[in-house]
Amino acid sequence: MKTFCGRANPTTGSLEWVEEDEDYDYHQEIARSRYADMLHDKDRNMKYYQGIRAAVSRVKGRGEKAIVLDIGTGTGLLSMMAASAGADFCYAVEVFKPMANAAVKIVEKNGFHDKIKVINKHSTEVTVGPDGDMQCRANILVTELFDTELIGEGALPTYEHAHKYLVQEGCEAVPHRATVYVQLVESKRMWSWNKLFPVHVEAEDGEKIIVSPSEMENCPGVPSVCDIQLNQMPSSDFTILSDVVTMFSVDFSKPVRSASTCYRVQLEPVKSGKAQIVLSWWDIDMDPSGTINCTMAPYWVKPTSAFQWRDHWMQCVYFLPKEEQVLQGQKVHLTACRDEYSVWYTLQKPKQIKIHCNDPVCRCQAHLLWNRPRFGELNDQNRTRQYIKSLMNVLKTDSVCLCISDGSLLPVLAHYLGAEQVFTLENSAVSCSVMKKFFKANHLEDKIKIVEARPELLTSSHLEDKKISVLVGEPFFTTSLLPWHNLYFWYARTAVTEHLASNVTVLPQSAALHMMIVEFQDLWRIRSPCGTCEGFDVQTMDDMIKNSLNFRESKEAEPHPLWEYPCKSLSNPQEVLLFDFRKTVPQHCLSTEGSVNLLRKGKSHGAVLWMEYHLTADISVSTGLMQISNEKGNCEWNPHCKQAVYFFSSVIESETLADLPSAVTYAINFDTKTGEILVYWALSDILADEDSKPHADIR
């Protein structure tokens, strides 16, 4: 059965009705899941197995039957571990029906169907009794309900309910406890993800400074955690102000409370500085003694340990409501407040004993308009200088300028750099509100006119019957996920053509799609089949993911912030398609084909694609590769943008250059009506026939 879904096209800006298979949402859920990442996490799996064996042994040692409740069983892996360790029976609870069905098959395939019962329910709906889902309460509770923040997937209310209704008092629990750690740091880089710094502009009539509204300066931001691969953050990008301290622990073998609460610790700064950021991570003890420990600690905390890469559990960055100057040796108090699903932090000096547990709410709206990478992008001085330099090249004293981007500072730059009149087109009420506050804070409310309209609805009266001589955009749009989604600027430029002067200057004048073949250090794991995990056959899960990927998802590129995911280039970067903004979007498709030569030995996990914007003939900004830093091909990526990754369905491995295929060939088609890009890949020198081409449908 098919169903029609309404969808806003991020590239063309149009609302489309798309016919989708009824299983489309399910396939998306499976294809984009992190099951493969978890199954590849050897440290996690080994520690769980050790903890489960120990728990079963303790129960058996007391002369009891070992009855296991596994909540969120997924593949059934932890239940199979328990059954293999000698558990008498396991109840494996999984709410996601396709996953529960897969667990049944995996359990059957591994020969545990008589020891494991898969229950396709939410754990809060599970019943206990002679006619219930469980014959009796369990005496071993096994779960993996954790996210990077520990509690974001609802672990606390799930444990609370389980202890009340599903497990025996004094049960064993794997993991036994979780401990959350914190460290206070100063970091201009991370702080730039939450606050907008002053922007200095050298104009003909002297230096101008763009400042933030006071409302934004004092705004605590949004409460959601910033979870990143902290192990990719160089130590030069932050200053440690405190030792690592324990913030709080949760004992999962005892009744758990999910009600909102606060925890408070005293810190003695080891260095004076601006307290801006709380870095946090957790570990889990699989046994009561803590000898079986799985930790998320970053590299500088446990520098001698071998790190297990994982993407399902990372580290947390929390922004304090405001920066606080701390002095070495002068104690301060750090308070962590939490509700059922999230944590936030405040810092108090010794005399500030009042604790507010209200979660932070954005009052300035800028944090609703701009995500954290966007704040970082706006604070990137080198990037801003490129736009200033370009604007200085194209603006004249009689220039009438129109800016098309979401919440951009370009209108202010254009005004300060001498444009006679500046208009900015804002698509949403939020961006209008934020820009009004910005213009007022900089006394520009009468200098720059905000037009709240979609490009196709722009009228001459909006522009006071003037023709636009300079059209500018970064471009940046909040609806963009993949690099080419910002081609919406091109469609907007086309929609406002009648309002442009015949000799209009468009900045950027064009954009180019670039690509490169890479070997990932670790990211490949999220799409790699597992086969067996700790001796258990999970091929059914691999097949399930592959089937969902083949449904459509494998034909689409995935956005990833590659500064967090090291890779090396196996080819040179290559420009593959050009989009000329000086002209309107053509009616015909844009197509190209060619090949990318493989220059280095390694595993070709996939291709990375990104956009480069040519602001003027000789000034460009890249949303992707910044440089290849050494002979090994290690890459440095734009830290403010996500790049598009297409994972090859089969990995090409070469130990020597002689083993390499001469090139990866490609054919690219940009459908100008839909804004969709199709990429066809092949490993031979000549493109395969159309019907046999492996392809990627990149939206």
XYZ file of C-alpha atoms in Angstrom:
699
model
C 0.000 0.000 0.000
C 1.213 3.493 -0.836
C 0.628 6.738 1.015
C 1.113 10.384 0.088
C 3.478 12.393 2.291
C 3.823 16.147 2.297
C 7.459 17.204 2.196
C 9.235 20.534 1.929
C 11.963 20.258 -0.691
C 15.045 21.881 0.912
C 16.685 22.616 -2.445
C 13.811 24.036 -4.496
C 11.837 25.361 -1.535
C 8.591 23.887 -2.843
C 6.085 21.752 -0.951
C 5.799 18.363 -2.631
C 3.454 15.430 -2.246
C 5.478 12.256 -2.525
C 4.109 8.734 -2.822
C 5.833 6.521 -0.260
C 5.646 2.836 0.561
C 3.847 2.183 3.860
C 7.105 0.707 5.237
C 9.166 3.806 4.420
C 9.408 5.071 8.029
C 10.371 1.613 9.252
C 13.108 1.303 6.630
C 14.453 4.749 7.555
C 14.547 3.750 11.224
C 16.510 0.572 10.505
C 18.805 1.997 7.820
C 19.844 5.003 9.889
C 20.063 3.092 13.171
C 23.271 2.583 15.130
C 22.805 -1.176 15.583
C 25.904 -1.959 13.519
C 27.949 0.519 15.557
C 26.850 -1.151 18.802
C 27.524 -4.643 17.502
C 31.030 -3.557 16.452
C 31.690 -2.106 19.940
C 33.856 -4.957 21.203
C 34.610 -3.282 24.531
C 30.909 -2.802 25.300
C 29.968 -6.310 24.250
C 32.825 -8.000 26.098
C 32.119 -6.064 29.322
C 28.399 -6.846 29.148
C 29.174 -10.533 28.652
C 31.549 -10.562 31.619
C 29.022 -8.747 33.787
C 26.184 -11.077 32.798
C 28.268 -14.186 33.475
C 29.168 -12.814 36.922
C 25.533 -11.921 37.741
C 24.244 -15.365 36.711
C 27.013 -16.975 38.768
C 26.094 -14.948 41.862
C 22.422 -15.906 41.592
C 23.253 -19.569 41.001
C 25.644 -19.426 43.923
C 22.701 -18.519 46.160
C 20.861 -21.621 44.978
C 18.307 -19.637 42.972
C 17.114 -19.977 39.424
C 18.467 -17.201 37.241
C 15.513 -15.393 35.630
C 16.616 -12.522 33.395
C 14.685 -9.476 32.219
C 16.374 -7.812 29.231
C 14.744 -4.440 28.441
C 15.417 -3.027 24.983
C 16.819 -6.309 23.719
C 17.375 -5.186 20.114
C 19.016 -8.180 18.425
C 18.567 -10.312 21.550
C 22.338 -10.275 22.069
C 22.327 -9.697 25.840
C 19.637 -12.339 26.395
C 21.683 -14.855 24.401
C 24.699 -13.973 26.522
C 22.627 -14.672 29.638
C 21.280 -17.960 28.285
C 24.785 -19.002 27.254
C 26.013 -18.098 30.756
C 23.505 -20.522 32.301
C 20.424 -18.415 32.944
C 17.323 -20.593 33.370
C 15.075 -18.261 31.385
C 15.185 -14.825 29.780
C 12.421 -12.367 28.973
C 13.614 -10.119 26.155
C 11.503 -6.974 25.767
C 11.588 -4.965 22.525
C 8.976 -2.327 21.633
C 9.990 -1.858 17.959
C 8.101 -4.619 16.122
C 10.508 -5.152 13.175
C 13.359 -5.396 15.659
C 11.429 -7.796 17.884
C 10.735 -9.990 14.848
C 14.444 -9.975 14.002
C 15.305 -10.897 17.600
C 12.983 -13.909 17.404
C 14.805 -15.114 14.270
C 18.265 -14.478 15.752
C 17.379 -16.278 19.001
C 16.001 -19.221 17.006
C 19.044 -19.330 14.723
C 21.392 -19.474 17.711
C 19.424 -22.286 19.375
C 17.971 -20.388 22.362
C 14.258 -20.427 21.478
C 13.470 -22.568 24.548
C 15.401 -20.244 26.866
C 14.384 -16.802 25.586
C 10.927 -15.294 25.128
C 10.804 -12.121 23.041
C 8.052 -9.748 24.180
C 7.047 -7.098 21.643
C 5.872 -4.433 24.090
C 7.089 -1.372 25.907
C 8.420 -2.566 29.257
C 5.798 -0.500 31.088
C 3.102 -2.634 29.412
C 4.630 -5.990 30.364
C 2.528 -8.058 32.770
C 3.663 -10.592 35.391
C 1.719 -13.642 36.561
C 0.427 -17.050 35.436
C -1.391 -15.482 32.480
C 1.054 -12.611 31.980
C 3.973 -11.970 29.674
C 6.324 -13.060 32.474
C 5.545 -15.993 34.727
C 7.351 -14.378 37.637
C 9.505 -11.396 38.481
C 13.105 -11.545 37.306
C 16.088 -11.587 39.653
C 18.571 -10.291 37.044
C 17.886 -7.020 35.225
C 19.890 -6.463 32.037
C 19.493 -3.320 29.962
C 21.233 -1.129 27.432
C 19.061 1.986 27.496
C 21.775 4.621 27.485
C 22.703 7.477 25.208
C 25.625 9.897 25.349
C 23.883 11.838 28.142
C 23.119 8.531 29.926
C 19.446 9.311 30.592
C 18.271 10.764 27.266
C 16.563 7.566 26.083
C 14.378 7.333 29.191
C 16.543 4.975 31.248
C 15.405 6.409 34.602
C 11.615 6.002 34.247
C 12.170 2.577 32.661
C 14.278 1.406 35.626
C 11.821 2.983 38.062
C 8.928 1.006 36.588
C 10.926 -2.225 36.326
C 11.877 -2.172 40.000
C 8.268 -1.542 41.011
C 6.620 -4.176 38.851
C 8.985 -6.508 36.989
C 11.995 -7.498 39.123
C 12.536 -8.851 42.612
C 13.790 -6.705 45.469
C 17.575 -6.999 45.738
C 17.927 -8.167 42.143
C 21.204 -8.269 40.297
C 21.593 -5.603 37.626
C 23.882 -5.439 34.594
C 25.141 -2.791 34.501
C 25.197 -2.431 38.269
C 25.778 1.316 38.370
C 26.529 4.338 36.218
C 28.673 7.290 37.288
C 28.639 10.714 35.652
C 31.874 12.746 35.676
C 32.427 16.438 34.998
C 35.306 18.800 34.333
C 35.230 22.589 34.138
C 37.032 24.159 31.172
C 37.539 27.405 29.318
C 37.274 27.103 25.549
C 36.858 29.907 23.056
C 36.139 27.346 20.362
C 33.343 25.565 22.217
C 31.963 28.817 23.681
C 31.695 30.084 20.095
C 29.036 27.408 19.532
C 26.728 29.145 21.994
C 27.451 32.906 21.898
C 28.042 35.342 19.071
C 31.300 37.283 19.399
C 31.683 40.885 18.224
C 32.479 41.168 14.510
C 35.059 43.790 13.515
C 34.650 45.434 10.111
C 37.246 47.781 8.623
C 35.178 50.264 6.606
C 36.253 53.411 4.737
C 34.961 55.587 7.562
C 36.713 53.590 10.285
C 36.262 50.356 12.194
C 32.722 49.158 12.824
C 31.814 46.519 15.392
C 28.743 44.302 15.079
C 27.540 43.483 18.581
C 24.933 41.043 19.847
C 21.708 42.205 21.504
C 21.959 42.142 25.295
C 19.101 39.653 25.274
C 21.349 37.225 23.417
C 24.373 37.948 25.609
C 22.356 37.007 28.698
C 20.471 34.080 27.162
C 21.278 30.651 28.640
C 20.687 28.989 25.269
C 18.829 25.761 24.627
C 18.796 22.873 27.119
C 19.736 20.092 24.710
C 23.150 18.549 25.210
C 25.900 19.038 22.647
C 27.241 15.523 22.099
C 30.477 15.201 20.156
C 33.517 13.006 19.639
C 35.537 14.850 22.263
C 38.563 12.707 21.450
C 38.888 14.731 18.223
C 39.118 18.027 20.133
C 42.793 19.085 20.348
C 44.020 19.931 23.849
C 45.067 23.342 22.490
C 41.380 24.210 22.022
C 40.514 24.219 25.714
C 42.035 25.021 29.104
C 41.311 22.705 32.019
C 40.142 24.657 35.084
C 39.317 21.786 37.458
C 40.113 18.186 38.172
C 37.642 15.520 37.062
C 35.012 14.997 39.768
C 32.093 12.625 40.209
C 28.810 14.486 39.706
C 26.359 11.698 40.531
C 25.867 7.935 40.388
C 22.858 5.696 39.822
C 22.672 2.214 41.369
C 20.543 0.150 38.999
C 20.240 -2.807 41.401
C 18.069 -0.694 43.716
C 14.833 1.234 43.115
C 15.515 4.220 40.868
C 13.790 7.592 41.061
C 13.170 9.521 37.855
C 11.736 12.670 39.479
C 13.625 15.908 38.811
C 16.459 16.578 41.231
C 19.756 18.431 41.661
C 23.274 17.381 42.604
C 25.966 19.720 43.932
C 29.734 19.351 44.131
C 32.501 21.640 45.298
C 35.311 22.374 42.874
C 38.679 23.920 43.575
C 39.972 25.437 40.333
C 43.454 24.244 39.411
C 43.878 27.306 37.203
C 42.358 30.766 36.942
C 40.218 31.466 33.896
C 36.748 31.882 32.446
C 34.499 28.980 33.380
C 32.388 28.519 30.259
C 31.994 24.822 29.583
C 31.246 21.685 31.563
C 32.613 18.573 29.855
C 30.913 15.383 30.951
C 30.957 11.646 30.337
C 30.020 8.510 32.207
C 31.143 5.004 32.901
C 29.257 1.877 33.846
C 30.302 -0.829 36.299
C 28.987 -4.186 35.175
C 29.453 -5.693 38.648
C 29.056 -4.447 42.252
C 32.812 -4.339 42.885
C 33.481 -2.172 39.812
C 36.116 -4.500 38.405
C 34.282 -4.752 35.057
C 34.164 -1.170 33.878
C 33.231 0.422 30.556
C 34.204 4.093 30.309
C 33.591 6.988 27.933
C 36.474 9.023 29.410
C 38.304 11.184 26.824
C 41.957 10.825 25.904
C 43.441 13.274 28.407
C 41.760 11.564 31.382
C 43.013 8.044 30.657
C 45.897 8.627 28.249
C 47.388 5.166 28.644
C 44.262 3.144 27.891
C 43.422 1.843 24.437
C 40.325 3.629 23.220
C 37.333 1.842 21.806
C 35.804 3.990 19.088
C 32.036 4.250 19.291
C 29.463 6.623 17.875
C 26.447 5.578 19.942
C 28.092 6.820 23.160
C 30.266 9.934 22.957
C 30.942 12.806 25.366
C 28.864 15.807 26.402
C 29.507 19.529 26.146
C 27.320 21.707 28.377
C 27.313 25.495 28.174
C 27.044 27.381 31.441
C 24.305 30.075 31.383
C 27.063 32.686 31.478
C 30.835 32.622 31.773
C 32.196 33.027 35.296
C 35.692 34.153 36.210
C 37.231 31.613 38.607
C 40.476 31.893 40.515
C 42.935 29.127 41.228
C 42.330 27.676 44.687
C 39.104 29.631 45.336
C 36.340 27.067 45.645
C 33.145 27.182 43.601
C 30.038 25.019 43.544
C 28.814 23.224 40.432
C 25.170 22.177 40.358
C 23.747 19.575 38.000
C 19.986 19.587 37.592
C 18.127 16.878 35.752
C 14.656 15.822 34.771
C 13.745 12.397 33.390
C 15.619 12.894 30.135
C 18.213 15.682 30.323
C 20.859 17.380 32.472
C 21.978 21.014 32.741
C 24.548 22.850 34.858
C 25.016 26.075 36.800
C 28.066 27.433 38.639
C 27.889 29.330 41.937
C 30.432 31.192 43.994
C 30.487 30.155 47.678
C 28.034 32.865 48.766
C 25.615 32.097 45.937
C 23.893 29.217 47.692
C 20.515 29.497 45.985
C 20.027 26.726 43.454
C 17.597 27.096 40.562
C 16.576 23.807 38.978
C 14.597 25.352 36.141
C 15.864 24.112 32.810
C 17.414 26.749 30.531
C 15.079 28.249 27.948
C 16.216 30.336 24.987
C 14.752 33.831 25.354
C 16.592 35.547 22.519
C 15.393 33.151 19.745
C 18.859 33.134 18.150
C 19.511 29.661 19.587
C 16.295 28.523 17.909
C 17.352 29.992 14.562
C 21.020 28.960 14.607
C 22.295 25.574 15.669
C 25.697 25.226 17.332
C 27.735 24.710 14.151
C 26.048 27.816 12.725
C 27.153 29.879 15.743
C 30.666 28.590 15.142
C 30.438 29.533 11.470
C 29.278 33.075 12.253
C 32.180 33.392 14.701
C 34.756 32.199 12.152
C 36.818 35.353 11.565
C 38.690 33.945 8.566
C 35.417 33.102 6.842
C 33.964 36.538 7.625
C 37.067 38.212 6.181
C 36.480 36.409 2.882
C 32.962 37.813 2.662
C 34.149 41.310 3.648
C 36.875 41.203 1.012
C 34.389 40.027 -1.618
C 31.794 42.655 -0.723
C 34.425 45.385 -0.886
C 35.192 44.247 -4.443
C 31.600 44.414 -5.677
C 29.843 47.154 -3.700
C 29.551 50.710 -4.962
C 28.195 53.828 -3.301
C 24.924 53.500 -5.247
C 24.525 49.735 -4.747
C 21.065 48.448 -3.844
C 21.672 45.159 -2.096
C 19.345 42.220 -1.399
C 20.458 39.426 0.912
C 18.897 35.960 0.715
C 20.002 33.714 3.594
C 18.478 32.747 6.941
C 19.620 35.036 9.740
C 22.799 36.254 8.048
C 25.103 39.098 9.060
C 25.746 39.929 5.391
C 23.160 42.779 5.368
C 25.074 44.519 8.168
C 28.394 43.978 6.395
C 26.933 45.350 3.157
C 25.675 48.461 4.908
C 28.951 49.135 6.715
C 30.899 48.601 3.496
C 29.036 51.334 1.669
C 25.881 49.988 -0.007
C 23.354 52.769 -0.549
C 20.395 50.587 0.476
C 20.128 47.085 1.894
C 17.186 44.695 1.987
C 17.188 41.268 3.588
C 14.710 38.539 2.735
C 13.767 36.471 5.774
C 11.567 33.400 5.326
C 10.467 32.866 8.922
C 9.064 34.860 11.826
C 11.955 33.666 14.016
C 14.658 34.936 11.632
C 12.756 38.239 11.273
C 12.619 38.638 15.035
C 16.317 37.832 15.532
C 17.435 40.199 12.766
C 15.271 43.030 14.100
C 16.990 42.664 17.470
C 20.405 42.647 15.787
C 19.716 45.739 13.732
C 18.347 47.567 16.783
C 21.373 46.623 18.920
C 23.607 48.110 16.221
C 21.366 51.160 15.576
C 20.573 49.988 12.074
C 16.817 49.512 12.312
C 16.282 52.444 9.921
C 19.175 51.466 7.638
C 18.303 47.900 6.673
C 14.829 46.813 5.616
C 13.599 43.335 6.522
C 11.251 41.732 4.022
C 9.322 38.793 5.454
C 8.310 36.968 2.296
C 9.193 33.985 0.205
C 11.273 34.856 -2.882
C 8.474 34.067 -5.327
C 6.158 36.447 -3.433
C 8.580 39.385 -3.460
C 7.006 42.510 -4.982
C 8.350 45.827 -6.218
C 6.696 47.572 -3.282
C 8.755 45.432 -0.889
C 11.841 46.917 -2.570
C 10.443 50.446 -2.776
C 10.328 50.079 -6.578
C 14.092 49.770 -6.807
C 16.080 47.279 -8.845
C 18.661 45.148 -7.060
C 22.203 45.732 -8.272
C 23.933 43.327 -5.846
C 22.329 40.038 -4.759
C 24.169 38.334 -1.892
C 23.880 35.126 0.109
C 26.267 33.005 2.138
C 24.229 30.888 1.298
C 22.825 29.370 4.502
C 19.333 28.011 5.109
C 18.097 26.311 8.260
C 16.307 23.601 6.259
C 19.529 22.341 4.666
C 20.895 18.966 5.701
C 23.162 18.064 2.799
C 25.677 20.472 1.241
C 23.715 21.009 -1.990
C 20.490 21.868 -0.189
C 21.797 25.434 0.023
C 21.350 25.561 -3.742
C 17.994 26.950 -2.656
C 19.798 30.269 -3.115
C 19.884 29.561 -6.859
C 16.146 28.877 -6.955
C 15.478 32.000 -4.889
C 17.721 34.008 -7.226
C 15.659 32.701 -10.150
C 12.382 33.606 -8.412
C 13.434 37.249 -7.893
C 14.883 37.739 -11.403
C 12.366 40.426 -12.364
C 13.602 42.572 -9.471
C 17.264 42.393 -10.507
C 19.063 44.998 -12.569
C 20.259 43.815 -15.967
C 23.875 44.138 -14.838
C 23.276 42.631 -11.380
C 26.244 41.232 -9.454
C 25.517 37.934 -7.710
C 27.647 36.907 -4.730
C 28.501 34.080 -4.674
C 28.705 34.005 -8.439
C 28.738 30.220 -8.582
C 29.083 27.005 -6.618
C 30.955 23.808 -7.377
C 30.276 20.287 -6.176
C 33.497 18.531 -5.163
C 34.187 14.939 -4.259
C 36.953 12.694 -3.028
C 37.375 8.973 -2.315
C 38.347 8.284 1.305
C 39.278 5.641 3.833
C 37.650 6.236 7.221
C 39.492 5.440 10.403
C 36.315 4.349 12.184
C 33.132 5.785 10.674
C 32.837 2.826 8.299
C 31.682 0.725 11.253
C 28.223 2.301 11.315
C 27.416 0.725 7.932
C 29.540 -2.422 8.121
C 27.989 -5.896 8.536
C 28.898 -7.647 11.772
C 28.271 -11.342 11.032
C 29.028 -12.696 14.492
C 29.160 -10.821 17.795
C 30.784 -12.426 20.839
C 30.253 -15.783 19.131
C 26.561 -15.234 18.314
C 25.267 -15.204 14.755
C 23.621 -11.817 14.052
C 23.599 -12.132 10.262
C 19.820 -11.646 10.348
C 20.406 -8.122 11.614
C 22.938 -7.455 8.857
C 20.415 -8.657 6.270
C 17.699 -6.522 7.806
C 19.843 -3.381 7.631
C 20.948 -4.194 4.088
C 17.345 -4.693 3.018
C 16.342 -1.323 4.472
C 19.342 0.373 2.876
C 18.419 -1.155 -0.457
C 14.849 0.075 -0.029
C 16.161 3.574 -0.686
C 18.488 4.767 2.023
C 21.666 3.359 0.475
C 20.931 5.498 -2.548
C 21.153 8.637 -0.452
C 24.161 10.444 0.939
C 24.443 10.874 4.695
C 25.439 14.158 6.378
C 28.354 13.797 8.812
C 30.599 16.408 10.504
C 33.863 14.890 9.332
C 36.082 16.916 11.678
C 34.848 14.385 14.261
C 35.560 11.367 12.050
C 39.164 11.079 10.812
C 39.742 9.845 7.300
C 42.469 9.907 4.695
C 42.087 10.752 1.040
C 42.735 8.011 -1.484
C 42.244 10.424 -4.374
C 42.726 14.098 -5.014
C 39.684 16.305 -4.465
C 37.897 16.903 -7.728
C 35.372 19.453 -8.947
C 32.567 17.534 -10.632
C 29.673 19.935 -11.227
C 29.327 23.716 -11.513
C 26.247 25.819 -10.725
C 26.301 29.342 -12.201
C 24.277 31.711 -10.018
C 24.737 34.555 -12.499
C 22.177 32.737 -14.633
C 18.762 31.409 -13.679
C 18.218 27.728 -12.955
C 18.050 26.053 -16.383
C 15.075 23.987 -17.490
C 17.306 21.101 -18.573
C 19.190 18.739 -16.260
C 22.874 19.263 -15.542
C 24.941 16.147 -16.146
C 28.567 15.142 -16.083
C 30.676 12.028 -15.961
C 34.312 11.291 -15.347
C 36.692 9.413 -13.111
C 38.572 9.922 -9.855
C 42.052 8.411 -9.874
C 43.041 6.447 -6.770
C 46.482 7.597 -5.669
C 47.008 5.976 -2.266
C 46.686 2.427 -1.005
C 43.943 1.745 1.510
C 40.313 0.776 1.844
C 37.934 2.813 -0.286
C 35.038 3.054 2.132
C 33.201 5.687 0.151
C 33.082 9.150 -1.331
C 32.768 12.512 0.384
C 30.973 15.350 -1.397
C 30.829 19.032 -0.508
C 30.174 22.455 -1.985
C 32.618 25.255 -2.655
C 31.194 28.735 -3.169
C 32.994 31.110 -5.515
C 32.185 34.475 -3.975
C 34.055 36.282 -6.723
C 36.378 35.133 -9.491
C 39.286 34.718 -7.063
C 37.711 34.295 -3.606
C 36.102 31.014 -2.526
C 34.841 29.392 0.661
C 34.618 25.632 1.125
C 32.021 23.729 3.128
C 34.178 20.627 3.046
C 37.868 19.925 2.629
C 40.149 22.629 4.011
C 43.402 20.825 3.260
C 45.117 17.448 2.978
C 47.586 17.861 5.797
C 50.324 15.334 5.018
C 51.663 12.679 2.658
C 49.454 10.039 4.262
C 46.405 11.910 3.017
C 44.972 12.932 6.393
C 42.170 15.426 5.847
C 41.149 18.627 7.597
C 37.472 19.501 7.213
C 35.384 22.612 7.684
C 34.291 22.247 11.341
C 31.060 24.225 10.900
C 29.452 22.121 8.163
C 28.384 18.568 7.624
C 29.791 16.896 4.575
C 27.899 14.347 2.471
C 29.119 10.764 2.720
C 28.193 7.994 0.343
C 29.290 4.599 1.669
C 30.191 2.123 -1.052
C 28.247 -1.125 -0.782
C 31.501 -3.070 -1.147
C 34.865 -1.887 0.145
C 37.792 -1.784 -2.282
C 40.927 -2.807 -0.410
C 44.422 -2.444 -1.795
C 47.699 -3.203 -0.059
C 49.770 -1.696 -2.853
C 49.173 0.844 -5.567
C 49.428 -1.971 -8.084
C 46.313 -3.539 -6.543
C 44.259 -0.419 -7.124
C 41.657 -0.125 -9.825
C 42.824 2.748 -12.022
C 39.898 4.916 -10.983
C 36.418 5.189 -9.573
C 34.194 6.364 -12.392
C 31.068 8.410 -11.818
C 28.103 9.909 -13.605
C 26.198 12.755 -11.945
C 22.809 14.130 -12.885
C 21.213 17.202 -11.295
C 17.478 17.334 -11.946
C 16.703 21.049 -11.888
C 12.965 20.463 -11.504
C 13.291 18.414 -8.312
C 16.657 19.657 -7.033
C 17.785 16.037 -6.734
C 21.242 14.765 -7.566
C 21.814 11.233 -8.827
C 25.315 9.815 -8.567
C 26.316 6.613 -10.363
C 29.523 4.845 -9.331
C 31.555 2.123 -10.973
C 35.022 0.650 -10.408
C 35.881 0.003 -14.039
C 37.411 2.476 -16.437
C 34.230 2.542 -18.492
C 30.830 3.246 -16.950
C 28.598 0.208 -16.788
C 25.341 -0.031 -18.653
C 22.559 2.089 -17.152
C 20.659 -0.900 -15.762
C 23.672 -2.353 -13.982
C 25.123 0.788 -12.447
C 25.374 0.877 -8.665
C 23.956 4.274 -7.840
C 23.244 6.804 -5.169
C 20.087 8.877 -5.143
C 21.382 11.935 -3.303
C 18.759 14.413 -2.178
